[in-house]
Tab-separated table of C-alpha atoms in Angstrom:
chain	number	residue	atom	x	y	z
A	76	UNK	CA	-60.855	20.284	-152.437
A	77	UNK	CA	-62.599	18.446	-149.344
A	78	UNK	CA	-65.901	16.803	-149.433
A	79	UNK	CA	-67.962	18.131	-147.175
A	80	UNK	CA	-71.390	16.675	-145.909
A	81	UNK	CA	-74.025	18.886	-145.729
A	82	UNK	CA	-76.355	17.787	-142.567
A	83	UNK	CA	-76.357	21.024	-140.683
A	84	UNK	CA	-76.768	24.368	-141.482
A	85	UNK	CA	-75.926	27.846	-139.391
A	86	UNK	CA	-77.874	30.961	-140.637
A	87	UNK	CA	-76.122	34.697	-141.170
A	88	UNK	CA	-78.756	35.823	-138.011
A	89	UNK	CA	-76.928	33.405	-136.096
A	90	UNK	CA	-73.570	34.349	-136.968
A	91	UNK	CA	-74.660	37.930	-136.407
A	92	UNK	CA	-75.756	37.630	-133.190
A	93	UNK	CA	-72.908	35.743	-131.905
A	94	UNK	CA	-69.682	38.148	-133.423
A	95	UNK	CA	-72.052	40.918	-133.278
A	96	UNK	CA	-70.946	42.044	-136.212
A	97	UNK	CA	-72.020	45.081	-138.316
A	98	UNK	CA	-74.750	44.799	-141.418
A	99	UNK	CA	-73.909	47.032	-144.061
A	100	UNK	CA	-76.407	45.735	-146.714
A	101	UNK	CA	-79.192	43.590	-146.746
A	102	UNK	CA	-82.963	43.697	-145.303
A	103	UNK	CA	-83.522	41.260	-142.337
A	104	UNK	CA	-84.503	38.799	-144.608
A	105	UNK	CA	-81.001	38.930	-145.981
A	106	UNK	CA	-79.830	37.084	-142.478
A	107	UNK	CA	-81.832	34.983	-143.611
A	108	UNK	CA	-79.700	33.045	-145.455
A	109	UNK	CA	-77.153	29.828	-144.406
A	110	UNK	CA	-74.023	28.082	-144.956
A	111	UNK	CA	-73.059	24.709	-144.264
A	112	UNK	CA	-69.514	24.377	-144.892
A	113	UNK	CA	-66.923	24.963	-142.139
A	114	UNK	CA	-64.421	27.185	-143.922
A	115	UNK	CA	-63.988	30.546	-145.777
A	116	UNK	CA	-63.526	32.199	-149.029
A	117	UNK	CA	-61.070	35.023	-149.862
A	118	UNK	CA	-61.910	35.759	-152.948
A	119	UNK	CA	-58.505	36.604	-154.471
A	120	UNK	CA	-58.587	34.753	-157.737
A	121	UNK	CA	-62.503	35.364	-157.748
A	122	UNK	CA	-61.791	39.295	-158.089
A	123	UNK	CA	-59.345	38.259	-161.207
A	124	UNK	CA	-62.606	36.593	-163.074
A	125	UNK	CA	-61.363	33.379	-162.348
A	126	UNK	CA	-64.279	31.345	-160.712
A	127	UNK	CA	-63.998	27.494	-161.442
A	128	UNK	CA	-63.422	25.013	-158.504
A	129	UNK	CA	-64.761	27.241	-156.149
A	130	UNK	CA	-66.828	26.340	-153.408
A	131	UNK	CA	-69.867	27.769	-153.638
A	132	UNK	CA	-71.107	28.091	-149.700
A	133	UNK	CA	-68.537	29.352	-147.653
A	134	UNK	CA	-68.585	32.743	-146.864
A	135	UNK	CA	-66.352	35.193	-148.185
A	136	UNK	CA	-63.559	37.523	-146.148
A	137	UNK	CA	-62.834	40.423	-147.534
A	138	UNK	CA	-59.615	41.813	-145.819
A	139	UNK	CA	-56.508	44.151	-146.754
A	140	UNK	CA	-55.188	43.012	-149.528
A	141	UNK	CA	-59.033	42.158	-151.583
A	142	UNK	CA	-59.820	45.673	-150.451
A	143	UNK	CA	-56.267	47.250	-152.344
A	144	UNK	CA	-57.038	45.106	-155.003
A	145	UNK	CA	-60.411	45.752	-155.875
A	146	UNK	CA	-59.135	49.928	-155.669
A	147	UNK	CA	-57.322	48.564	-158.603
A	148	UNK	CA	-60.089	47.222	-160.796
A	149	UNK	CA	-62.204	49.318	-163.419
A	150	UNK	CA	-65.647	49.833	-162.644
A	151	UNK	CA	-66.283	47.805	-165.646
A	152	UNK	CA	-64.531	44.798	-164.363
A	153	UNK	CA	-66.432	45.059	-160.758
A	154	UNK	CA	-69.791	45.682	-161.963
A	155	UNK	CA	-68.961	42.186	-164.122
A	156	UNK	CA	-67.212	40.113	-161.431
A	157	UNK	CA	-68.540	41.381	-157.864
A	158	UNK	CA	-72.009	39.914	-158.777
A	159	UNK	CA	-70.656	36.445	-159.499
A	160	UNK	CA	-69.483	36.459	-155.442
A	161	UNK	CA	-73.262	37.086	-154.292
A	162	UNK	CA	-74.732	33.916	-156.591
A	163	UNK	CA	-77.452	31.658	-154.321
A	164	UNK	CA	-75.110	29.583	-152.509
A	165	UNK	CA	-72.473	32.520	-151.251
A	166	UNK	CA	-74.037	32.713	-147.602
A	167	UNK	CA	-72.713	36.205	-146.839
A	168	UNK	CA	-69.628	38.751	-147.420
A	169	UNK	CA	-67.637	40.154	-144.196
A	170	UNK	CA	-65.249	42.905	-144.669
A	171	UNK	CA	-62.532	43.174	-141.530
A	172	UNK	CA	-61.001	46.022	-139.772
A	173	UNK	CA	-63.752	48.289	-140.384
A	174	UNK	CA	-62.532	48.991	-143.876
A	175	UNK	CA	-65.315	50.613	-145.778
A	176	UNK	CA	-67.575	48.950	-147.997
A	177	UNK	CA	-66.824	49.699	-151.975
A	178	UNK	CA	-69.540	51.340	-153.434
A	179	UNK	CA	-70.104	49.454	-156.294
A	180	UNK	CA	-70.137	46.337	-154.190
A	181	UNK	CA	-72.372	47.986	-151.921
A	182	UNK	CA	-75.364	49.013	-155.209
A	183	UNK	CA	-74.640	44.993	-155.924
A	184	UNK	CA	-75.285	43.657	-152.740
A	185	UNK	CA	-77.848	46.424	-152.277
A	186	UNK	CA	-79.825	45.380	-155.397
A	187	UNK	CA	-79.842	41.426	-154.739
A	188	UNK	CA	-80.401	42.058	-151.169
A	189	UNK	CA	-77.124	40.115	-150.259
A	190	UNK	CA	-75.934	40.756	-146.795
A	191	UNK	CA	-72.796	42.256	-146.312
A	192	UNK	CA	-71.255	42.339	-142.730
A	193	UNK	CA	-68.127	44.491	-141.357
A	194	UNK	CA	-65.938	43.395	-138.112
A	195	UNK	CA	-63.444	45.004	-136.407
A	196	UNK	CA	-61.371	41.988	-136.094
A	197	UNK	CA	-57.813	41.522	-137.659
A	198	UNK	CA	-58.034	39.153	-140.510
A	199	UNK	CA	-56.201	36.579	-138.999
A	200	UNK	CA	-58.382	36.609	-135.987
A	201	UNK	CA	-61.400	36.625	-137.840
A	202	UNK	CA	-61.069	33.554	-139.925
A	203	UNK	CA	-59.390	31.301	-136.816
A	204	UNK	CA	-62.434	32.412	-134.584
A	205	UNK	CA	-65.006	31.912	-137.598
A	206	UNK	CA	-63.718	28.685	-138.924
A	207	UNK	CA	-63.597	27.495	-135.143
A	208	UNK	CA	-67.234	28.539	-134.303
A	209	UNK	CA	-68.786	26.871	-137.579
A	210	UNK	CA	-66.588	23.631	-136.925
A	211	UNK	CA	-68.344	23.467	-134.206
A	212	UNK	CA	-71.637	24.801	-135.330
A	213	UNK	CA	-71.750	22.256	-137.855
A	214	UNK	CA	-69.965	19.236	-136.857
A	215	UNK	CA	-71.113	15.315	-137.096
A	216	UNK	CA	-73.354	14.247	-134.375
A	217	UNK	CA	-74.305	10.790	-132.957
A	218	UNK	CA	-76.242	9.543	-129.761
A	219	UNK	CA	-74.124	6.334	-128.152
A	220	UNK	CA	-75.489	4.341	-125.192
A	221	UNK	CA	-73.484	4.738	-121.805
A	222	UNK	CA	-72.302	6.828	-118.856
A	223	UNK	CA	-69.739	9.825	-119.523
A	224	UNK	CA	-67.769	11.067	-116.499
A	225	UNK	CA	-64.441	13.447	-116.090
A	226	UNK	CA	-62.482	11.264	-114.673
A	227	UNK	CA	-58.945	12.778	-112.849
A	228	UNK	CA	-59.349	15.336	-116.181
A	229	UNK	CA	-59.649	12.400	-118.012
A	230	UNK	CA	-62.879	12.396	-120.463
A	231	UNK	CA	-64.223	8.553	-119.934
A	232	UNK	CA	-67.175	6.452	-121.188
A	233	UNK	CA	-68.309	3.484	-119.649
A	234	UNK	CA	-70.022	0.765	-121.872
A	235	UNK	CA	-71.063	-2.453	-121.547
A	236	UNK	CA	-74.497	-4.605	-121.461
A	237	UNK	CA	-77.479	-3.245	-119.884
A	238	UNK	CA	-77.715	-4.665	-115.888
A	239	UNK	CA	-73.405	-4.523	-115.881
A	240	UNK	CA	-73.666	-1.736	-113.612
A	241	UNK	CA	-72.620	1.519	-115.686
A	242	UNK	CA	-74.889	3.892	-113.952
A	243	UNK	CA	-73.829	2.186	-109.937
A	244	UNK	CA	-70.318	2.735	-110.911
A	245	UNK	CA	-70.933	6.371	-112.241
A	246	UNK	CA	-72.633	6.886	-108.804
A	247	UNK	CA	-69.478	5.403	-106.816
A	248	UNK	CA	-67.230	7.544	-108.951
A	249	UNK	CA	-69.300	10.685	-108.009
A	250	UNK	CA	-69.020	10.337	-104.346
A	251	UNK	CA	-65.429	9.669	-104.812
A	252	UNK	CA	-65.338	13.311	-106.289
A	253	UNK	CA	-65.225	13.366	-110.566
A	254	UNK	CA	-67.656	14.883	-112.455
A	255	UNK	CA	-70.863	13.324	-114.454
A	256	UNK	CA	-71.454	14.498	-118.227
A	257	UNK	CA	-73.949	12.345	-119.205
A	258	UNK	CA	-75.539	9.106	-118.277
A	259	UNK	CA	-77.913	6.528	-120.364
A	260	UNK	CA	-77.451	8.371	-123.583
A	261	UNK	CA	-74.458	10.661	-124.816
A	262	UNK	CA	-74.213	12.526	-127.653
A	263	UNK	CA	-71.654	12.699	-129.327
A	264	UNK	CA	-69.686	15.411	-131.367
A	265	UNK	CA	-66.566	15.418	-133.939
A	266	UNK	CA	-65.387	18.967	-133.212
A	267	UNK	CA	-61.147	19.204	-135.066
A	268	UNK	CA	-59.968	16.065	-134.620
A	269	UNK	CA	-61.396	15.332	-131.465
A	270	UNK	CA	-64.832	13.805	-129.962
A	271	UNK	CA	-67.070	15.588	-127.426
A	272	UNK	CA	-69.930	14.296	-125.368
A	273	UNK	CA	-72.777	15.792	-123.530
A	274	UNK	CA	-76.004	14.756	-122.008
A	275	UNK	CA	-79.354	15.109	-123.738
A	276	UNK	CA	-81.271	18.010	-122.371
A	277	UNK	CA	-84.010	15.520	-120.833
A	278	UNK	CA	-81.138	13.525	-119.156
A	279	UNK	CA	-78.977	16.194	-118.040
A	280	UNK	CA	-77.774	16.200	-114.251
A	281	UNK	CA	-80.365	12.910	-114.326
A	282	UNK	CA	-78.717	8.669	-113.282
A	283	UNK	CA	-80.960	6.116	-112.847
A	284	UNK	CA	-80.224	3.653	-110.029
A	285	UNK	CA	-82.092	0.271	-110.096
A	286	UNK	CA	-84.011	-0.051	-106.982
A	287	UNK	CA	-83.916	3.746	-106.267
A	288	UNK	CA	-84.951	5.412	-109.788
A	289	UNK	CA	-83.549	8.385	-110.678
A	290	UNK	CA	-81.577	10.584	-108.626
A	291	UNK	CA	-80.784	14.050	-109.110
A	292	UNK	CA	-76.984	14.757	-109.274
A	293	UNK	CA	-76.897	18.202	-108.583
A	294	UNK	CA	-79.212	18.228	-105.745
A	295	UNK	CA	-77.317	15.354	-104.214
A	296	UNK	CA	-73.372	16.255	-104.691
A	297	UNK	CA	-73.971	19.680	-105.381
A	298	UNK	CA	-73.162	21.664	-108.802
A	299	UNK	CA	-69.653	20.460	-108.966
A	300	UNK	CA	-70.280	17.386	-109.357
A	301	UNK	CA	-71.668	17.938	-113.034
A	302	UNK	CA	-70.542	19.410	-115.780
A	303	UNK	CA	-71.901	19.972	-119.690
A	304	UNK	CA	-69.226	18.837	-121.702
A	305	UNK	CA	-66.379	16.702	-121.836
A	306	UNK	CA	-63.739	15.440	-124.406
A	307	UNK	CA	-64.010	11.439	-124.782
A	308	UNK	CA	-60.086	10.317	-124.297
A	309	UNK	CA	-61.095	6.663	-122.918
A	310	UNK	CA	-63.719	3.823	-123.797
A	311	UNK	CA	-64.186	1.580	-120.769
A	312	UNK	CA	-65.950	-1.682	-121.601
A	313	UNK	CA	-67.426	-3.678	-118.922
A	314	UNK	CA	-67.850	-6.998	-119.307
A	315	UNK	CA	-68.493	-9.970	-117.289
A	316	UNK	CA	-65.908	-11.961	-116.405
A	317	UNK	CA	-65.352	-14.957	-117.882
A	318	UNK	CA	-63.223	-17.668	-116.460
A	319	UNK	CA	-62.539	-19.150	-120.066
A	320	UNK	CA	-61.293	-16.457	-121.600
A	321	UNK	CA	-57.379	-15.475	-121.160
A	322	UNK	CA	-57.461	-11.484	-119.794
A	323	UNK	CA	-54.535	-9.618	-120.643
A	324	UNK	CA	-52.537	-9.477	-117.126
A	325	UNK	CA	-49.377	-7.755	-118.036
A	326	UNK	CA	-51.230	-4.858	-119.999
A	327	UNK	CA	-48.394	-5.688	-123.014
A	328	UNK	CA	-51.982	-6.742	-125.362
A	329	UNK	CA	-52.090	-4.537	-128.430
A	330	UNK	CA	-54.063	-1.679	-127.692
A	331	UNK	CA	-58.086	-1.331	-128.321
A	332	UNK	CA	-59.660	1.284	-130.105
A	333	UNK	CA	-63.532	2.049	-130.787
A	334	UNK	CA	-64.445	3.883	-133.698
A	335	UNK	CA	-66.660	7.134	-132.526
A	336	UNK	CA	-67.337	9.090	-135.950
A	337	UNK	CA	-64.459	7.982	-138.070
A	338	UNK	CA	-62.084	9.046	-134.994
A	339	UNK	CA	-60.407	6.005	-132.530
A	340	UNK	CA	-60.649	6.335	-128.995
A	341	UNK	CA	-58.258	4.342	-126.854
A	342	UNK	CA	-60.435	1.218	-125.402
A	343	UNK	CA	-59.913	-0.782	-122.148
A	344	UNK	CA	-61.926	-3.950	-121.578
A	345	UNK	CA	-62.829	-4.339	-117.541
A	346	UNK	CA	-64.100	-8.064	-116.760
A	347	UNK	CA	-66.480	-7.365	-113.732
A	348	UNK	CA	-67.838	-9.920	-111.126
A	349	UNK	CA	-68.641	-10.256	-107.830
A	350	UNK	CA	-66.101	-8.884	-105.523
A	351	UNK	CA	-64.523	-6.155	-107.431
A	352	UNK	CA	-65.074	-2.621	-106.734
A	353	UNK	CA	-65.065	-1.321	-109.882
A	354	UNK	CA	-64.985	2.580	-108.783
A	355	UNK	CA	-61.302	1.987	-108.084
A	356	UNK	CA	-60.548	-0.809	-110.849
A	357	UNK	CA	-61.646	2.673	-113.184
A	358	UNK	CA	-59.992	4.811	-111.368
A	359	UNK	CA	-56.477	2.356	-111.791
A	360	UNK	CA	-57.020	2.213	-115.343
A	361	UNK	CA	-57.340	5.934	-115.832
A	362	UNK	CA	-54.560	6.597	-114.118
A	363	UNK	CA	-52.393	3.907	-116.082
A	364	UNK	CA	-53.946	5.314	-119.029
A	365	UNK	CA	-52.622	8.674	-117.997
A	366	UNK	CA	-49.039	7.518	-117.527
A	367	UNK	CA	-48.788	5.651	-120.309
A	368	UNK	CA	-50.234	9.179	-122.422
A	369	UNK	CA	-46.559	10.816	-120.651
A	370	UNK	CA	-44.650	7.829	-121.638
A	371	UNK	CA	-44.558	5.418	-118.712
A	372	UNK	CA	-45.403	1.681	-119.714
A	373	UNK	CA	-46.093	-0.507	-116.507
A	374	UNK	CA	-45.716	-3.590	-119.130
A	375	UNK	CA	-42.361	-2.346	-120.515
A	376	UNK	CA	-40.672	-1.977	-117.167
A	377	UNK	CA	-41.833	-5.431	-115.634
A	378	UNK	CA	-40.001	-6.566	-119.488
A	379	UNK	CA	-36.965	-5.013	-118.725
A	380	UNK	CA	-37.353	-6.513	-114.858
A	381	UNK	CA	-37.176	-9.412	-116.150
A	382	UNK	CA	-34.575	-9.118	-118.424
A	383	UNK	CA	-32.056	-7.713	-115.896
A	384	UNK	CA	-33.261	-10.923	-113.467
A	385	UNK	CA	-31.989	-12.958	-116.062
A	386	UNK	CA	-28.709	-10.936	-116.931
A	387	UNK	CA	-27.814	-11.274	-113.452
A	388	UNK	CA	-28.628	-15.054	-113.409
A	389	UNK	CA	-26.834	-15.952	-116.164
């Protein structure tokens, strides 16, 4: 069974309000209650008195085939075994297809004031749009320092030192057309397998500009040129240049990754100094990074350049 870590929580009322789904049982209080795990329970071994390794939080889905089993049980055995599915830690019970509500689970749920919900979704649906929503819902969350932008679709984040220019280069990359996310701060989401970022409320549509202050996007470049919410794909570091260190020229270095909440993100390190307009050195690299995502290697075919050169030479 996964481990989950229990930082967030998403109440029933929230839940409710989003699927709009339909209380059968319960006071108002009852939506009261929370989970904090992203997954489900159907309850299939539960309704055969079998309870052990079970996690306790997840809501349960009660669908076809719990709802033709449980027309099979004796009273007896549901009066015994429904309670055990409504303990402290079961957030809430959601039957699907608008299949009515058994009515000795309903006195149960009745009696400990348990909320029980009813959809009209499929199954299926259901539990893929449910899982998805509390993934998200409940996800791992971090703040980062740096400058988000969509760059040519391509979710990128500029770090680097304070005074290396970040926030200038975001601005350059806006007139040029792509989008801001975030700039300063970003936080920072692990939603599936992937990482999101979006600006702080306070900072959103907000870039500072040293010897200017802070500018308003929006009102400058118009709505377009913002947007809430964008999957990280690249890190960019920017870094001053140094003329005793060896910078990969070929691009055939092995590849850089940053670690953003246990997931890697492809990393390219940018020397910067006087001279180099770093708007389009970004722009390059995303656009190398993009090829090399569909299977073009700039570093492989000067390699094989070469090694025809010196076939023919020979």
């Amino acid at each position: 069974m996964p481990e989950f870590k229990y930082d967030k929580k998403v109440t029933i009322r929230e839940i409710v309000d989003f699927f709009k789904f339909e209380q059968l049982t319960g006071d108002d209080h009852a939506l009261d209650r929370w989970t904090v795990v992203p997954d489900i329970n159907r309850p299939g071994f539960e309704l055969c008195g079998y309870y052990k390794k079970t996690e306790p939080r997840r809501i349960v889905v009660i669908g076809s085939k719990e709802t033709e089993f449980i027309k099979t049980m004796s009273e007896a055995d549901q009066w015994e075994r429904f309670p055990m599915l409504m303990d402290g830690l079961t957030p809430a019970i959601i039957i699907t297809k608008n299949m009515e509500l058994p009515p000795i689970l309903k006195q149960v749920a009745q009696s400990n004031n348990f909320p029980v919900l009813r959809t009209s979704l499929e199954t299926y649906r259901l539990i893929t749009d449910l899982i998805t929503y509390l993934d998200e819902k409940l996800s791992p969350e971090d703040t980062m320092s740096g400058v988000l932008l969509n760059v040519y679709g391509v979710g990128v984040l500029l770090v680097g030192e304070s005074g290396m220019g970040k926030s200038e280069t975001a601005l350059e990359l806006i007139r040029a057309g792509h989008v801001l996310i975030s700039d300063d701060r970003v936080d920072v989401q692990h939603i599936h397998n992937d990482i999101y970022g979006h600006a702080p409320d306070i900072l959103k549509g907000l870039l500072e500009i040293r010897g200017i202050g802070i500018i308003d996007v929006e009102k400058m470049f118009g709505a377009s040129a913002l947007s809430d919410e964008t999957q990280i794909d690249l890190v960019i570091s920017l870094v001053p240049f140094n003329h005793e260190v060896e910078y990969d020229r070929i691009g055939d270095e092995l590849e850089r990754y940053t670690k953003i909440l246990d997931v890697m993100i492809p990393t390219i390190v940018l020397p910067i100094s006087a001279g180099r307009n770093v708007r389009v050195l970004v722009e390059s690299a995303v656009t190398n990074f993009r090829l090399k995502e569909k299977g073009y290697d700039t570093a492989d075919e000067i390699r094989n350049r070469f090694r025809r050169f010196a076939e023919v030479t020979k």
